[in-house]
PDB file of N, CA and C and ligand atoms in Angstrom:
ATOM      1  N   UNK A 186       9.138   6.816 -11.676  1.00 92.00           N
ATOM      2  CA  UNK A 186       8.075   7.112 -10.781  1.00 92.00           C
ATOM      3  C   UNK A 186       7.319   5.982 -10.384  1.00 92.00           C
ATOM      4  N   UNK A 187       6.906   5.983  -9.115  1.00 98.00           N
ATOM      5  CA  UNK A 187       5.907   5.086  -8.673  1.00 98.00           C
ATOM      6  C   UNK A 187       5.063   5.517  -7.369  1.00 98.00           C
ATOM      7  N   UNK A 188       4.077   4.739  -7.121  1.00 98.00           N
ATOM      8  CA  UNK A 188       3.512   4.982  -5.875  1.00 98.00           C
ATOM      9  C   UNK A 188       3.872   3.970  -4.821  1.00 98.00           C
ATOM     10  N   UNK A 189       3.846   4.303  -3.586  1.00 98.00           N
ATOM     11  CA  UNK A 189       4.248   3.551  -2.336  1.00 98.00           C
ATOM     12  C   UNK A 189       3.233   3.293  -1.468  1.00 98.00           C
ATOM     13  N   UNK A 190       3.214   1.985  -0.879  1.00 98.00           N
ATOM     14  CA  UNK A 190       2.463   1.811   0.207  1.00 98.00           C
ATOM     15  C   UNK A 190       3.383   1.923   1.470  1.00 98.00           C
ATOM     16  N   UNK A 191       2.728   2.505   2.362  1.00 98.00           N
ATOM     17  CA  UNK A 191       3.790   2.849   3.563  1.00 98.00           C
ATOM     18  C   UNK A 191       3.101   2.293   4.880  1.00 98.00           C
ATOM     19  N   UNK A 192       3.718   2.641   6.083  1.00 98.00           N
ATOM     20  CA  UNK A 192       3.395   1.826   7.317  1.00 98.00           C
ATOM     21  C   UNK A 192       1.874   1.772   7.847  1.00 98.00           C
ATOM     22  N   UNK A 193       1.098   2.767   7.472  1.00 98.00           N
ATOM     23  CA  UNK A 193      -0.222   2.741   7.964  1.00 98.00           C
ATOM     24  C   UNK A 193      -1.091   1.505   7.426  1.00 98.00           C
ATOM     25  N   UNK A 194      -0.515   0.986   6.278  1.00 98.00           N
ATOM     26  CA  UNK A 194      -1.169  -0.241   5.801  1.00 98.00           C
ATOM     27  C   UNK A 194      -0.870  -1.375   6.780  1.00 98.00           C
ATOM     28  N   UNK A 195       0.121  -1.463   7.407  1.00 98.00           N
ATOM     29  CA  UNK A 195       0.550  -2.648   8.286  1.00 98.00           C
ATOM     30  C   UNK A 195      -0.586  -2.881   9.260  1.00 98.00           C
ATOM     31  N   UNK A 196      -1.129  -4.053   9.291  1.00 98.00           N
ATOM     32  CA  UNK A 196      -2.115  -4.323  10.304  1.00 98.00           C
ATOM     33  C   UNK A 196      -3.714  -3.985   9.823  1.00 98.00           C
ATOM     34  N   UNK A 197      -3.666  -3.349   8.829  1.00 98.00           N
ATOM     35  CA  UNK A 197      -4.867  -2.914   8.207  1.00 98.00           C
ATOM     36  C   UNK A 197      -5.409  -3.646   6.958  1.00 98.00           C
ATOM     37  N   UNK A 198      -4.700  -3.468   5.909  1.00 98.00           N
ATOM     38  CA  UNK A 198      -4.874  -4.287   4.727  1.00 98.00           C
ATOM     39  C   UNK A 198      -6.281  -4.205   4.140  1.00 98.00           C
ATOM     40  N   UNK A 199      -6.882  -2.873   4.108  1.00 98.00           N
ATOM     41  CA  UNK A 199      -8.130  -2.587   3.766  1.00 98.00           C
ATOM     42  C   UNK A 199      -8.370  -3.236   2.381  1.00 98.00           C
ATOM     43  N   UNK A 200      -7.411  -3.094   1.331  1.00 98.00           N
ATOM     44  CA  UNK A 200      -7.543  -3.536   0.010  1.00 98.00           C
ATOM     45  C   UNK A 200      -8.453  -2.614  -0.874  1.00 98.00           C
ATOM     46  N   UNK A 201      -8.978  -1.654  -0.392  1.00 98.00           N
ATOM     47  CA  UNK A 201      -9.743  -0.707  -1.231  1.00 98.00           C
ATOM     48  C   UNK A 201      -8.819  -0.254  -2.352  1.00 98.00           C
ATOM     49  N   UNK A 202      -7.548  -0.191  -2.224  1.00 98.00           N
ATOM     50  CA  UNK A 202      -6.722   0.267  -3.343  1.00 98.00           C
ATOM     51  C   UNK A 202      -6.732  -0.704  -4.514  1.00 98.00           C
ATOM     52  N   UNK A 203      -6.656  -1.901  -4.022  1.00 98.00           N
ATOM     53  CA  UNK A 203      -6.717  -2.972  -5.139  1.00 98.00           C
ATOM     54  C   UNK A 203      -7.676  -2.845  -6.222  1.00 98.00           C
ATOM     55  N   UNK A 204      -8.906  -2.487  -5.635  1.00 97.00           N
ATOM     56  CA  UNK A 204     -10.361  -2.523  -6.237  1.00 97.00           C
ATOM     57  C   UNK A 204     -10.137  -1.586  -7.574  1.00 97.00           C
ATOM     58  N   UNK A 205      -9.147  -0.460  -7.441  1.00 98.00           N
ATOM     59  CA  UNK A 205      -9.206   0.573  -8.503  1.00 98.00           C
ATOM     60  C   UNK A 205      -7.934   0.553  -9.391  1.00 98.00           C
ATOM     61  N   UNK A 206      -7.113  -0.212  -9.099  1.00 98.00           N
ATOM     62  CA  UNK A 206      -5.783  -0.266  -9.739  1.00 98.00           C
ATOM     63  C   UNK A 206      -5.962  -0.819 -11.160  1.00 98.00           C
ATOM     64  N   UNK A 207      -5.647  -0.188 -12.067  1.00 97.00           N
ATOM     65  CA  UNK A 207      -5.828  -0.792 -13.447  1.00 97.00           C
ATOM     66  C   UNK A 207      -4.838  -1.665 -13.993  1.00 97.00           C
ATOM     67  N   UNK A 208      -3.682  -1.901 -13.306  1.00 97.00           N
ATOM     68  CA  UNK A 208      -2.660  -2.743 -13.776  1.00 97.00           C
ATOM     69  C   UNK A 208      -2.247  -3.909 -12.753  1.00 97.00           C
ATOM     70  N   UNK A 209      -3.020  -4.093 -11.792  1.00 96.00           N
ATOM     71  CA  UNK A 209      -2.836  -5.312 -10.868  1.00 96.00           C
ATOM     72  C   UNK A 209      -1.316  -5.264 -10.392  1.00 96.00           C
ATOM     73  N   UNK A 210      -0.847  -4.115  -9.927  1.00 97.00           N
ATOM     74  CA  UNK A 210       0.420  -4.019  -9.317  1.00 97.00           C
ATOM     75  C   UNK A 210       0.595  -4.063  -7.943  1.00 97.00           C
ATOM     76  N   UNK A 211      -0.408  -4.475  -7.222  1.00 98.00           N
ATOM     77  CA  UNK A 211      -0.314  -4.536  -5.777  1.00 98.00           C
ATOM     78  C   UNK A 211       0.016  -6.124  -5.494  1.00 98.00           C
ATOM     79  N   UNK A 212       1.121  -6.244  -4.537  1.00 98.00           N
ATOM     80  CA  UNK A 212       1.348  -7.630  -3.969  1.00 98.00           C
ATOM     81  C   UNK A 212       1.187  -7.593  -2.507  1.00 98.00           C
ATOM     82  N   UNK A 213       1.056  -8.764  -1.983  1.00 98.00           N
ATOM     83  CA  UNK A 213       0.696  -8.556  -0.505  1.00 98.00           C
ATOM     84  C   UNK A 213       1.316  -9.930   0.289  1.00 98.00           C
ATOM     85  N   UNK A 214       1.583  -9.627   1.591  1.00 97.00           N
ATOM     86  CA  UNK A 214       1.763 -10.770   2.580  1.00 97.00           C
ATOM     87  C   UNK A 214       0.666 -10.620   3.520  1.00 97.00           C
ATOM     88  N   UNK A 215       0.809 -11.336   4.695  1.00 96.00           N
ATOM     89  CA  UNK A 215      -0.280 -11.408   5.787  1.00 96.00           C
ATOM     90  C   UNK A 215      -0.298  -9.972   6.434  1.00 96.00           C
ATOM     91  N   UNK A 216       0.412  -9.135   6.324  1.00 97.00           N
ATOM     92  CA  UNK A 216       0.304  -7.943   7.111  1.00 97.00           C
ATOM     93  C   UNK A 216       0.055  -6.675   6.241  1.00 97.00           C
ATOM     94  N   UNK A 217       0.508  -6.488   5.034  1.00 98.00           N
ATOM     95  CA  UNK A 217       0.144  -5.354   4.191  1.00 98.00           C
ATOM     96  C   UNK A 217       0.388  -5.618   2.690  1.00 98.00           C
ATOM     97  N   UNK A 218       0.267  -4.679   1.851  1.00 98.00           N
ATOM     98  CA  UNK A 218       0.406  -4.510   0.403  1.00 98.00           C
ATOM     99  C   UNK A 218       1.637  -3.740   0.049  1.00 98.00           C
ATOM    100  N   UNK A 219       2.145  -4.026  -1.126  1.00 98.00           N
ATOM    101  CA  UNK A 219       3.410  -3.443  -1.669  1.00 98.00           C
ATOM    102  C   UNK A 219       3.089  -3.179  -3.050  1.00 98.00           C
ATOM    103  N   UNK A 220       3.446  -1.977  -3.757  1.00 98.00           N
ATOM    104  CA  UNK A 220       3.310  -1.831  -5.092  1.00 98.00           C
ATOM    105  C   UNK A 220       4.550  -2.099  -5.915  1.00 98.00           C
ATOM    106  N   UNK A 221       4.366  -2.918  -6.987  1.00 98.00           N
ATOM    107  CA  UNK A 221       5.603  -3.060  -7.791  1.00 98.00           C
ATOM    108  C   UNK A 221       5.814  -2.045  -8.706  1.00 98.00           C
ATOM    109  N   UNK A 222       6.944  -1.140  -8.538  1.00 98.00           N
ATOM    110  CA  UNK A 222       7.202   0.035  -9.362  1.00 98.00           C
ATOM    111  C   UNK A 222       7.368  -0.201 -10.860  1.00 98.00           C
ATOM    112  N   UNK A 223       7.755  -1.451 -11.206  1.00 98.00           N
ATOM    113  CA  UNK A 223       7.942  -1.722 -12.498  1.00 98.00           C
ATOM    114  C   UNK A 223       6.489  -1.761 -13.225  1.00 98.00           C
ATOM    115  N   UNK A 224       5.530  -2.096 -12.554  1.00 98.00           N
ATOM    116  CA  UNK A 224       4.067  -2.180 -13.227  1.00 98.00           C
ATOM    117  C   UNK A 224       3.152  -1.023 -12.754  1.00 98.00           C
ATOM    118  N   UNK A 225       3.588  -0.182 -11.793  1.00 98.00           N
ATOM    119  CA  UNK A 225       2.558   1.018 -11.521  1.00 98.00           C
ATOM    120  C   UNK A 225       2.751   1.889 -12.451  1.00 98.00           C
ATOM    121  N   UNK A 226       1.495   2.529 -13.076  1.00 98.00           N
ATOM    122  CA  UNK A 226       1.545   3.412 -14.073  1.00 98.00           C
ATOM    123  C   UNK A 226       1.411   4.948 -13.538  1.00 98.00           C
ATOM    124  N   UNK A 227       1.484   5.109 -12.287  1.00 98.00           N
ATOM    125  CA  UNK A 227       1.474   6.339 -11.616  1.00 98.00           C
ATOM    126  C   UNK A 227       0.151   6.982 -11.955  1.00 98.00           C
ATOM    127  N   UNK A 228      -0.996   6.381 -11.823  1.00 98.00           N
ATOM    128  CA  UNK A 228      -2.345   7.048 -12.127  1.00 98.00           C
ATOM    129  C   UNK A 228      -2.763   7.685 -10.905  1.00 98.00           C
ATOM    130  N   UNK A 229      -2.435   7.210  -9.736  1.00 98.00           N
ATOM    131  CA  UNK A 229      -2.771   7.943  -8.432  1.00 98.00           C
ATOM    132  C   UNK A 229      -4.226   7.616  -7.965  1.00 98.00           C
ATOM    133  N   UNK A 230      -4.839   6.595  -8.768  1.00 98.00           N
ATOM    134  CA  UNK A 230      -6.234   6.341  -8.314  1.00 98.00           C
ATOM    135  C   UNK A 230      -6.359   5.590  -7.025  1.00 98.00           C
ATOM    136  N   UNK A 231      -5.309   4.966  -6.597  1.00 98.00           N
ATOM    137  CA  UNK A 231      -5.439   4.233  -5.304  1.00 98.00           C
ATOM    138  C   UNK A 231      -5.250   5.091  -4.105  1.00 98.00           C
ATOM    139  N   UNK A 232      -4.621   6.398  -4.323  1.00 98.00           N
ATOM    140  CA  UNK A 232      -4.450   7.184  -3.044  1.00 98.00           C
ATOM    141  C   UNK A 232      -5.623   7.529  -2.300  1.00 98.00           C
ATOM    142  N   UNK A 233      -6.584   8.133  -2.921  1.00 98.00           N
ATOM    143  CA  UNK A 233      -7.990   8.347  -2.088  1.00 98.00           C
ATOM    144  C   UNK A 233      -8.741   7.356  -1.700  1.00 98.00           C
ATOM    145  N   UNK A 234      -8.349   6.235  -2.185  1.00 98.00           N
ATOM    146  CA  UNK A 234      -9.239   4.886  -1.846  1.00 98.00           C
ATOM    147  C   UNK A 234      -8.685   4.541  -0.420  1.00 98.00           C
ATOM    148  N   UNK A 235      -7.621   4.709   0.007  1.00 98.00           N
ATOM    149  CA  UNK A 235      -7.129   4.188   1.290  1.00 98.00           C
ATOM    150  C   UNK A 235      -7.742   4.792   2.442  1.00 98.00           C
ATOM    151  N   UNK A 236      -8.433   4.076   3.333  1.00 98.00           N
ATOM    152  CA  UNK A 236      -8.892   4.734   4.691  1.00 98.00           C
ATOM    153  C   UNK A 236      -7.968   5.011   5.467  1.00 98.00           C
ATOM    154  N   UNK A 237      -6.664   4.690   5.517  1.00 98.00           N
ATOM    155  CA  UNK A 237      -5.771   5.195   6.429  1.00 98.00           C
ATOM    156  C   UNK A 237      -4.632   5.968   5.676  1.00 98.00           C
ATOM    157  N   UNK A 238      -4.853   6.334   4.575  1.00 98.00           N
ATOM    158  CA  UNK A 238      -3.835   7.347   3.744  1.00 98.00           C
ATOM    159  C   UNK A 238      -2.372   6.789   3.854  1.00 98.00           C
ATOM    160  N   UNK A 239      -2.397   5.459   3.479  1.00 98.00           N
ATOM    161  CA  UNK A 239      -1.064   4.822   3.482  1.00 98.00           C
ATOM    162  C   UNK A 239      -0.248   5.015   2.102  1.00 98.00           C
ATOM    163  N   UNK A 240      -0.904   5.353   1.109  1.00 98.00           N
ATOM    164  CA  UNK A 240      -0.196   5.468  -0.345  1.00 98.00           C
ATOM    165  C   UNK A 240       0.163   6.778  -0.633  1.00 98.00           C
ATOM    166  N   UNK A 241       1.493   7.008  -1.094  1.00 98.00           N
ATOM    167  CA  UNK A 241       2.013   8.100  -1.516  1.00 98.00           C
ATOM    168  C   UNK A 241       2.855   8.062  -2.801  1.00 98.00           C
ATOM    169  N   UNK A 242       2.713   9.238  -3.540  1.00 98.00           N
ATOM    170  CA  UNK A 242       3.583   9.255  -4.712  1.00 98.00           C
ATOM    171  C   UNK A 242       4.952   9.379  -4.153  1.00 98.00           C
ATOM    172  N   UNK A 243       5.986   8.618  -4.821  1.00 98.00           N
ATOM    173  CA  UNK A 243       7.262   8.635  -4.218  1.00 98.00           C
ATOM    174  C   UNK A 243       7.836   9.970  -4.028  1.00 98.00           C
ATOM    175  N   UNK A 244       7.355  10.852  -4.935  1.00 98.00           N
ATOM    176  CA  UNK A 244       8.128  12.249  -4.725  1.00 98.00           C
ATOM    177  C   UNK A 244       7.537  12.943  -3.433  1.00 98.00           C
ATOM    178  N   UNK A 245       6.406  12.424  -2.943  1.00 97.00           N
ATOM    179  CA  UNK A 245       5.814  13.093  -1.802  1.00 97.00           C
ATOM    180  C   UNK A 245       5.776  12.353  -0.546  1.00 97.00           C
ATOM    181  N   UNK A 246       6.768  11.345  -0.494  1.00 98.00           N
ATOM    182  CA  UNK A 246       6.848  10.497   0.804  1.00 98.00           C
ATOM    183  C   UNK A 246       7.324  11.228   1.762  1.00 98.00           C
ATOM    184  N   UNK A 247       6.660  11.050   2.946  1.00 97.00           N
ATOM    185  CA  UNK A 247       7.064  11.891   4.123  1.00 97.00           C
ATOM    186  C   UNK A 247       8.370  11.194   4.568  1.00 97.00           C
ATOM    187  N   UNK A 248       9.288  11.965   5.074  1.00 98.00           N
ATOM    188  CA  UNK A 248      10.575  11.606   5.535  1.00 98.00           C
ATOM    189  C   UNK A 248      10.640  10.271   6.288  1.00 98.00           C
ATOM    190  N   UNK A 249       9.727  10.067   7.325  1.00 98.00           N
ATOM    191  CA  UNK A 249       9.725   8.878   8.098  1.00 98.00           C
ATOM    192  C   UNK A 249       9.213   7.732   7.381  1.00 98.00           C
ATOM    193  N   UNK A 250       8.883   7.830   6.164  1.00 98.00           N
ATOM    194  CA  UNK A 250       8.344   6.644   5.326  1.00 98.00           C
ATOM    195  C   UNK A 250       9.222   6.413   4.209  1.00 98.00           C
ATOM    196  N   UNK A 251      10.267   7.015   4.014  1.00 98.00           N
ATOM    197  CA  UNK A 251      11.118   6.963   2.897  1.00 98.00           C
ATOM    198  C   UNK A 251      11.544   5.408   2.678  1.00 98.00           C
ATOM    199  N   UNK A 252      11.766   4.695   3.840  1.00 98.00           N
ATOM    200  CA  UNK A 252      12.290   3.416   3.609  1.00 98.00           C
ATOM    201  C   UNK A 252      11.348   2.501   2.803  1.00 98.00           C
ATOM    202  N   UNK A 253      10.212   2.833   2.747  1.00 98.00           N
ATOM    203  CA  UNK A 253       9.121   1.947   2.104  1.00 98.00           C
ATOM    204  C   UNK A 253       9.436   1.971   0.636  1.00 98.00           C
ATOM    205  N   UNK A 254      10.002   2.993   0.028  1.00 98.00           N
ATOM    206  CA  UNK A 254      10.424   2.980  -1.392  1.00 98.00           C
ATOM    207  C   UNK A 254      11.003   1.720  -1.699  1.00 98.00           C
ATOM    208  N   UNK A 255      12.105   1.475  -1.194  1.00 98.00           N
ATOM    209  CA  UNK A 255      12.973   0.273  -1.530  1.00 98.00           C
ATOM    210  C   UNK A 255      12.201  -0.912  -1.135  1.00 98.00           C
ATOM    211  N   UNK A 256      11.495  -0.876   0.069  1.00 98.00           N
ATOM    212  CA  UNK A 256      10.839  -2.120   0.638  1.00 98.00           C
ATOM    213  C   UNK A 256       9.589  -2.561  -0.374  1.00 98.00           C
ATOM    214  N   UNK A 257       8.978  -1.616  -1.021  1.00 98.00           N
ATOM    215  CA  UNK A 257       7.933  -2.030  -1.692  1.00 98.00           C
ATOM    216  C   UNK A 257       8.449  -2.921  -3.080  1.00 98.00           C
ATOM    217  N   UNK A 258       9.527  -2.225  -3.581  1.00 98.00           N
ATOM    218  CA  UNK A 258      10.093  -2.755  -4.840  1.00 98.00           C
ATOM    219  C   UNK A 258      10.674  -4.126  -4.456  1.00 98.00           C
ATOM    220  N   UNK A 259      11.382  -4.364  -3.403  1.00 98.00           N
ATOM    221  CA  UNK A 259      12.018  -5.648  -2.969  1.00 98.00           C
ATOM    222  C   UNK A 259      10.922  -6.636  -2.648  1.00 98.00           C
ATOM    223  N   UNK A 260      10.082  -6.302  -1.864  1.00 98.00           N
ATOM    224  CA  UNK A 260       8.966  -7.255  -1.424  1.00 98.00           C
ATOM    225  C   UNK A 260       7.991  -7.666  -2.329  1.00 98.00           C
ATOM    226  N   UNK A 261       7.496  -6.637  -3.203  1.00 98.00           N
ATOM    227  CA  UNK A 261       6.559  -6.939  -4.219  1.00 98.00           C
ATOM    228  C   UNK A 261       7.032  -8.036  -5.217  1.00 98.00           C
ATOM    229  N   UNK A 262       8.279  -8.091  -5.390  1.00 96.00           N
ATOM    230  CA  UNK A 262       8.844  -9.068  -6.390  1.00 96.00           C
ATOM    231  C   UNK A 262       8.669 -10.393  -6.239  1.00 96.00           C
ATOM    232  N   UNK A 263       8.550 -10.869  -4.649  1.00 96.00           N
ATOM    233  CA  UNK A 263       8.566 -12.136  -4.479  1.00 96.00           C
ATOM    234  C   UNK A 263       7.160 -12.558  -3.577  1.00 96.00           C
ATOM    235  N   UNK A 264       6.111 -11.569  -3.900  1.00 98.00           N
ATOM    236  CA  UNK A 264       4.967 -11.918  -3.121  1.00 98.00           C
ATOM    237  C   UNK A 264       3.823 -12.028  -4.250  1.00 98.00           C
ATOM    238  N   UNK A 265       2.644 -12.767  -4.096  1.00 98.00           N
ATOM    239  CA  UNK A 265       1.644 -12.955  -5.017  1.00 98.00           C
ATOM    240  C   UNK A 265       1.048 -11.562  -5.258  1.00 98.00           C
ATOM    241  N   UNK A 266       0.472 -11.400  -6.469  1.00 98.00           N
ATOM    242  CA  UNK A 266      -0.250 -10.329  -6.842  1.00 98.00           C
ATOM    243  C   UNK A 266      -1.624 -10.342  -6.089  1.00 98.00           C
ATOM    244  N   UNK A 267      -2.067  -9.195  -5.491  1.00 98.00           N
ATOM    245  CA  UNK A 267      -3.460  -9.252  -4.889  1.00 98.00           C
ATOM    246  C   UNK A 267      -4.355  -8.386  -5.714  1.00 98.00           C
ATOM    247  N   UNK A 268      -5.209  -9.013  -6.508  1.00 96.00           N
ATOM    248  CA  UNK A 268      -6.033  -8.215  -7.655  1.00 96.00           C
ATOM    249  C   UNK A 268      -7.491  -7.994  -7.166  1.00 96.00           C
ATOM    250  N   UNK A 269      -7.834  -8.728  -6.063  1.00 96.00           N
ATOM    251  CA  UNK A 269      -9.329  -8.524  -5.642  1.00 96.00           C
ATOM    252  C   UNK A 269      -9.318  -8.020  -4.293  1.00 96.00           C
ATOM    253  N   UNK A 270     -10.335  -7.061  -4.112  1.00 97.00           N
ATOM    254  CA  UNK A 270     -10.492  -6.740  -2.722  1.00 97.00           C
ATOM    255  C   UNK A 270     -10.991  -7.867  -1.675  1.00 97.00           C
ATOM    256  N   UNK A 271     -10.396  -7.831  -0.534  1.00 97.00           N
ATOM    257  CA  UNK A 271     -10.857  -8.883   0.431  1.00 97.00           C
ATOM    258  C   UNK A 271     -11.153  -8.048   1.771  1.00 97.00           C
ATOM    259  N   UNK A 272     -11.392  -8.917   2.807  1.00 97.00           N
ATOM    260  CA  UNK A 272     -11.818  -8.374   4.076  1.00 97.00           C
ATOM    261  C   UNK A 272     -10.288  -7.731   4.739  1.00 97.00           C
ATOM    262  N   UNK A 273     -10.506  -6.753   5.344  1.00 98.00           N
ATOM    263  CA  UNK A 273      -9.350  -6.195   6.068  1.00 98.00           C
ATOM    264  C   UNK A 273      -8.847  -7.053   7.084  1.00 98.00           C
ATOM    265  N   UNK A 274      -7.813  -6.994   7.741  1.00 98.00           N
ATOM    266  CA  UNK A 274      -7.320  -7.780   8.812  1.00 98.00           C
ATOM    267  C   UNK A 274      -8.001  -7.667   9.976  1.00 98.00           C
ATOM    268  N   UNK A 275      -8.089  -8.680  10.720  1.00 97.00           N
ATOM    269  CA  UNK A 275      -8.893  -8.581  12.152  1.00 97.00           C
ATOM    270  C   UNK A 275      -7.949  -7.418  12.941  1.00 97.00           C
ATOM    271  N   UNK A 276      -8.885  -6.458  13.605  1.00 97.00           N
ATOM    272  CA  UNK A 276      -8.138  -5.377  14.226  1.00 97.00           C
ATOM    273  C   UNK A 276      -7.830  -4.273  13.374  1.00 97.00           C
ATOM    274  N   UNK A 277      -8.201  -4.305  12.025  1.00 98.00           N
ATOM    275  CA  UNK A 277      -7.854  -3.215  11.231  1.00 98.00           C
ATOM    276  C   UNK A 277      -8.766  -2.007  11.612  1.00 98.00           C
ATOM    277  N   UNK A 278     -10.012  -2.149  12.081  1.00 98.00           N
ATOM    278  CA  UNK A 278     -10.840  -0.887  12.403  1.00 98.00           C
ATOM    279  C   UNK A 278     -10.102  -0.221  13.703  1.00 98.00           C
ATOM    280  N   UNK A 279      -9.783  -1.152  14.528  1.00 98.00           N
ATOM    281  CA  UNK A 279      -9.156  -0.532  15.700  1.00 98.00           C
ATOM    282  C   UNK A 279      -7.830   0.143  15.457  1.00 98.00           C
ATOM    283  N   UNK A 280      -7.056  -0.457  14.464  1.00 98.00           N
ATOM    284  CA  UNK A 280      -5.636   0.283  14.252  1.00 98.00           C
ATOM    285  C   UNK A 280      -5.988   1.581  13.456  1.00 98.00           C
ATOM    286  N   UNK A 281      -7.149   1.536  12.615  1.00 98.00           N
ATOM    287  CA  UNK A 281      -7.512   2.636  11.972  1.00 98.00           C
ATOM    288  C   UNK A 281      -7.783   3.934  12.887  1.00 98.00           C
ATOM    289  N   UNK A 282      -8.600   3.534  13.896  1.00 98.00           N
ATOM    290  CA  UNK A 282      -8.900   4.658  15.001  1.00 98.00           C
ATOM    291  C   UNK A 282      -7.682   4.950  15.656  1.00 98.00           C
ATOM    292  N   UNK A 283      -6.828   4.150  16.008  1.00 98.00           N
ATOM    293  CA  UNK A 283      -5.600   4.302  16.684  1.00 98.00           C
ATOM    294  C   UNK A 283      -4.635   5.426  15.684  1.00 98.00           C
ATOM    295  N   UNK A 284      -4.745   5.074  14.435  1.00 98.00           N
ATOM    296  CA  UNK A 284      -4.037   6.158  13.589  1.00 98.00           C
ATOM    297  C   UNK A 284      -4.663   7.370  13.397  1.00 98.00           C
ATOM    298  N   UNK A 285      -5.949   7.632  13.957  1.00 98.00           N
ATOM    299  CA  UNK A 285      -6.674   8.888  13.779  1.00 98.00           C
ATOM    300  C   UNK A 285      -7.493   9.070  12.644  1.00 98.00           C
ATOM    301  N   UNK A 286      -7.927   7.977  12.188  1.00 98.00           N
ATOM    302  CA  UNK A 286      -8.898   8.069  10.897  1.00 98.00           C
ATOM    303  C   UNK A 286     -10.310   7.589  11.300  1.00 98.00           C
TER     304      UNK A 286
HETATM  305 FE1  SF4 B 163      -2.205   1.098  -9.259  1.00 61.83          FE
HETATM  306 FE2  SF4 B 163      -2.441   3.589 -10.122  1.00 61.83          FE
HETATM  307 FE3  SF4 B 163      -2.092   3.158  -7.487  1.00 61.83          FE
HETATM  308 FE4  SF4 B 163      -0.032   2.675  -9.388  1.00 61.83          FE
HETATM  309  S1  SF4 B 163      -1.008   4.661  -8.846  1.00 61.83           S
HETATM  310  S2  SF4 B 163      -0.622   1.318  -7.702  1.00 61.83           S
HETATM  311  S3  SF4 B 163      -1.148   1.925 -11.223  1.00 61.83           S
HETATM  312  S4  SF4 B 163      -3.766   2.500  -8.754  1.00 61.83           S
HETATM  313 FE1  F3S B 164      -3.418  -0.986   2.558  1.00 61.83          FE
HETATM  314 FE2  F3S B 164      -4.785   1.134   2.300  1.00 61.83          FE
HETATM  315 FE3  F3S B 164      -4.610  -0.590   0.457  1.00 61.83          FE
HETATM  316  S1  F3S B 164      -4.732  -0.105   4.081  1.00 61.83           S
HETATM  317  S2  F3S B 164      -4.343  -2.551   1.378  1.00 61.83           S
HETATM  318  S3  F3S B 164      -2.977   0.644   1.080  1.00 61.83           S
HETATM  319  S4  F3S B 164      -6.468   0.484   0.946  1.00 61.83           S
END
């Protein structure tokens, strides 16, 4: 089991999730974050922290977001750990509104 970052994170990267993760399993590029499934302990703490509801338990992934399970695992492996909260991406607030949050 793991938790998965999905498409709403892209272009937002609010990083509130990182601040509560006890095991530093978030990795990131310039667009979004990804969870390393080998490190995630399934605590669920990150889910309510995301202002755009981008994080799901893999067992509850919406159909349209299923591709992110594999992508998180693949991409997290080769990207740096993001262990500290930082500024959201420029345009994150606008994207958040567009997403309906
Ligand atoms: Fe980190 Fe827990 Fe979220 Fe997994 S479920 S990414 S361990 S905060
Ligand atoms: Fe992305 Fe939400 Fe975390 S926007 S960086 S999953 S708080």
